[in-house]
Coordinates of C-alpha atoms in Angstrom, one line a residue:
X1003 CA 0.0 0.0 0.0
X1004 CA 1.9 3.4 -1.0
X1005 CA 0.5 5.2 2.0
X1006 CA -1.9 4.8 4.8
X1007 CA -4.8 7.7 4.9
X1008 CA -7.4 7.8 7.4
X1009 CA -10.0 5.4 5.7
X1010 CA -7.1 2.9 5.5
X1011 CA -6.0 3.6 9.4
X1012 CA -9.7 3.1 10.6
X1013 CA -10.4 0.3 8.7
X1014 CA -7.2 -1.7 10.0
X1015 CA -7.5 -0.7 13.3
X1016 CA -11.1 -1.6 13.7
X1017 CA -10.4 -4.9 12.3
X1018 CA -7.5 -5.6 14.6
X1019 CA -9.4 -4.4 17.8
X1020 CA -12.3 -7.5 17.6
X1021 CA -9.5 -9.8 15.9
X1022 CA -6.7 -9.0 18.2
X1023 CA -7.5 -11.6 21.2
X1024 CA -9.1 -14.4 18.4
X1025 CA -5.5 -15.2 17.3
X1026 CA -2.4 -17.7 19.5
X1027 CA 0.2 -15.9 17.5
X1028 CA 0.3 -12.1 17.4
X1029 CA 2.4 -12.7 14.0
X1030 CA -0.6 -14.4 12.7
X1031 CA -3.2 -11.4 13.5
X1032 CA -0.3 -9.6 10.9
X1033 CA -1.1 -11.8 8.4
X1034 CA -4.5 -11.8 8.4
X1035 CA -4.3 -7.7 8.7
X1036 CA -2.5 -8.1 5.3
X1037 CA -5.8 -9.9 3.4
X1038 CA -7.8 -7.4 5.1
X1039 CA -6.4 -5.6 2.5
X1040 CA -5.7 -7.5 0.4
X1041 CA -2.1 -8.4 0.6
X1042 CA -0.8 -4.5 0.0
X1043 CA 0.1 -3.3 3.6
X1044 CA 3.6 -3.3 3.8
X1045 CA 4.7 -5.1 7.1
X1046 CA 6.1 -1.6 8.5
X1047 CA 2.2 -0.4 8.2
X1048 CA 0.5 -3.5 9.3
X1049 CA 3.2 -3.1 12.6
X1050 CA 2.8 0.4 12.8
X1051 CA -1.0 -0.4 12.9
X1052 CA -0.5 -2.8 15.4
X1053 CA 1.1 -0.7 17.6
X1054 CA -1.5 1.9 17.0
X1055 CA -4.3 -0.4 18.5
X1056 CA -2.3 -0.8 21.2
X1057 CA -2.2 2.5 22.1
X1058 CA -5.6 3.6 21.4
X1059 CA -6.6 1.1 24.0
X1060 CA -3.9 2.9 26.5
X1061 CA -6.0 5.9 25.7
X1062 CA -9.2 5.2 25.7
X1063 CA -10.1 1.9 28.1
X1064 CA -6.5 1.1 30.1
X1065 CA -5.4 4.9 31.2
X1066 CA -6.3 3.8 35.1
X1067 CA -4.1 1.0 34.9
X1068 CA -1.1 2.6 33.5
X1069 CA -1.5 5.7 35.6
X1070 CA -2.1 3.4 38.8
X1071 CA -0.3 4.6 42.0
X1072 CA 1.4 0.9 42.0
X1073 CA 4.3 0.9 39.3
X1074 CA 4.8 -2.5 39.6
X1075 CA 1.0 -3.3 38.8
X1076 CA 1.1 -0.9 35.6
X1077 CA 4.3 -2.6 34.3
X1078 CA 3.0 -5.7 34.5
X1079 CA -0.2 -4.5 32.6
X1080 CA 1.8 -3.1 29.9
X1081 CA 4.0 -6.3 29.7
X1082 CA 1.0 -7.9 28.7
X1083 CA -0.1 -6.0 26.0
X1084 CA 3.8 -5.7 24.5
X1085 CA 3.3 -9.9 24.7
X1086 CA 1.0 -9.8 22.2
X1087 CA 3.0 -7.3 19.8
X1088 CA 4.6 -9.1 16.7
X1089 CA 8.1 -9.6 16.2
X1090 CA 9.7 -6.6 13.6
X1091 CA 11.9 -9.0 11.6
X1092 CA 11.5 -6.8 8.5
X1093 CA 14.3 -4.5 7.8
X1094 CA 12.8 -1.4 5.4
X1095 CA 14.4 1.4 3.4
X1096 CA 12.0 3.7 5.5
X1097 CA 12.7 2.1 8.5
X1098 CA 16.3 2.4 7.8
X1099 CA 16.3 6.2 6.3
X1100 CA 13.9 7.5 9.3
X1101 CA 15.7 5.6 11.7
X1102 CA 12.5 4.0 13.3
X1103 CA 13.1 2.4 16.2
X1104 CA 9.7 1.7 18.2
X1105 CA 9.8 2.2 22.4
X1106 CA 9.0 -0.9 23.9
X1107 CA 5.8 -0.1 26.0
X1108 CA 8.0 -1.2 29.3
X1109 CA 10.9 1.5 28.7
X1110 CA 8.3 4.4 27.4
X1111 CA 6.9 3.6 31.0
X1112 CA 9.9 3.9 32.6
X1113 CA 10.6 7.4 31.2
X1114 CA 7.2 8.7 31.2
X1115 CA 7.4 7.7 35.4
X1116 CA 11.1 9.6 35.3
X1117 CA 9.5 12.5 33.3
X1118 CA 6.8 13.3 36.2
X1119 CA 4.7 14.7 33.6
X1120 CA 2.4 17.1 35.3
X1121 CA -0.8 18.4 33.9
X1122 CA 0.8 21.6 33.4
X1123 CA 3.9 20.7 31.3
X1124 CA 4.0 21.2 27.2
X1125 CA 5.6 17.8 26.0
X1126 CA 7.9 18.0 23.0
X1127 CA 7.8 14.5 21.1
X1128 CA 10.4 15.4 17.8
X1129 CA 10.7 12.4 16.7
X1130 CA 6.9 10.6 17.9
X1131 CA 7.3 7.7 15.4
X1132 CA 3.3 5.4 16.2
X1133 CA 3.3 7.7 19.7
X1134 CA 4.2 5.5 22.5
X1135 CA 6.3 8.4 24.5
X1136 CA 3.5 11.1 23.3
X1137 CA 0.4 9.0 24.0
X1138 CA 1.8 8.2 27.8
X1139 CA 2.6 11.6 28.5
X1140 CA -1.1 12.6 27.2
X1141 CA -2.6 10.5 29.7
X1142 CA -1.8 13.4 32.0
X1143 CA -1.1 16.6 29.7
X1144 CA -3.4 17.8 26.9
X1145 CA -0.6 19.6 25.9
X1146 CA 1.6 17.0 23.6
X1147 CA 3.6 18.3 20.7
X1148 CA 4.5 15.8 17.9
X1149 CA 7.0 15.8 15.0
X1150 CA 7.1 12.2 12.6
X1151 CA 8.7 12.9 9.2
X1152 CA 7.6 9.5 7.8
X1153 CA 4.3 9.8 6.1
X1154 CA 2.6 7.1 7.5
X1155 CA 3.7 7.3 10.9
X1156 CA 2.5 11.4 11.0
X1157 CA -0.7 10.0 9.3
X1158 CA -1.4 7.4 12.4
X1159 CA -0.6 10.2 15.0
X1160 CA -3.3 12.6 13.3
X1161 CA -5.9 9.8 13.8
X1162 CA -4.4 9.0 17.3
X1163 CA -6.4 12.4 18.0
X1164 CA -3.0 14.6 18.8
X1165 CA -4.0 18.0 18.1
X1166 CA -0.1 19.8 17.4
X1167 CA 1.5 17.8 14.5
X1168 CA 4.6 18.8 12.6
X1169 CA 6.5 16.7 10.4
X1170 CA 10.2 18.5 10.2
X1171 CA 13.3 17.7 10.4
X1172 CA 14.0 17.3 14.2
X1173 CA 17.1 18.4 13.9
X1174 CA 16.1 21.6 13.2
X1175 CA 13.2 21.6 14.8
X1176 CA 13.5 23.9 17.6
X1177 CA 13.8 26.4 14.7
X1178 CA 11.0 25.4 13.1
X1179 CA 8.4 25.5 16.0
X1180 CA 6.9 29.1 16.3
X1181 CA 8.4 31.3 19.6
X1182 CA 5.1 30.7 21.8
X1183 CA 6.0 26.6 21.6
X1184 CA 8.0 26.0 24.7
X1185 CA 8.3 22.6 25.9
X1186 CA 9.2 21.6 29.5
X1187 CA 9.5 18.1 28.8
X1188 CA 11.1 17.0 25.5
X1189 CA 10.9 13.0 25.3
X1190 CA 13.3 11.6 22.5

């Protein structure tokens, strides 16, 4: 598939949402994501959509457990779900050029507990990738800032409901944001 739109992002992530828990093998759920349409998600998208799922359910039905007061509890919740996460065996050009490198749920949690994000704070994700970092820190800040050059990947955060998203080159992109942006947590 040459890029994922909005359609193509609801449509996979509403099948992998009642398929998710019908499968043994998470690599299997993959597959069958690829006939859903018809064998033209690349494996990057089909993980990327994956990981999505994942984190729409952080957002929207799992925020208590992953904000619970008992760290121990909310790591062994988000084991679970990374458990069930397929294997990225695939090596892409895109993967290789944006240098995309998903957080594992376990160590985003870490750093989002280090962080101690407070409602107040304006979190900079430059380089978001699917969100992990960005959708952890928006459990408790409205205020998250992403940046994704890959098309894809900046396409996913849009639907992910992230209401600041750039797509420059983070390397440049504290000259790129306007002078009224100013982050007190950048997560990288």
């Amino acid at each position: 598939m040459k890029n994922l739109t909005p359609g193509s992002i609801r449509k996979g992530l509403t099948y992998l949402n009642t398929a998710i828990y019908n499968f043994s093998n998470h690599n299997e759920v993959i597959s069958k994501l690829h006939g859903v349409f018809d064998n033209k998600l690349e494996f990057q998208q089909a993980y990327d959509l994956y990981e999505a799922n994942i984190l729409n359910n952080i957002k929207y039905e799992w925020k208590d457990k992953v904000l619970s007061d008992n760290p121990e509890y909310a790591l062994y919740y988000l084991k679970g779900m990374a458990d069930y996460e397929p294997t990225q065996k695939a090596v892409t050009s895109n993967k290789i050029d944006f240098q995309q490198y998903s957080t594992p749920l376990s160590i985003a949690y870490y750093m989002f507990r280090i962080a101690n994000i407070q409602r107040f704070d304006t979190v900079l994700e430059p380089s978001a990738g699917t969100g992990v970092l960005a959708t952890l820190a928006g459990l408790v800040t409205n205020q998250v800032i992403v940046n994704e050059l890959e098309k894809d990947r900046l396409e996913i955060l849009k639907y992910l409901g992230f209401k600041s998203v750039y797509s420059y080159d983070a390397k440049f992109i504290d000259d790129m944001l306007t002078p009224d942006i100013r982050p007190s947590v950048i997560k990288i």
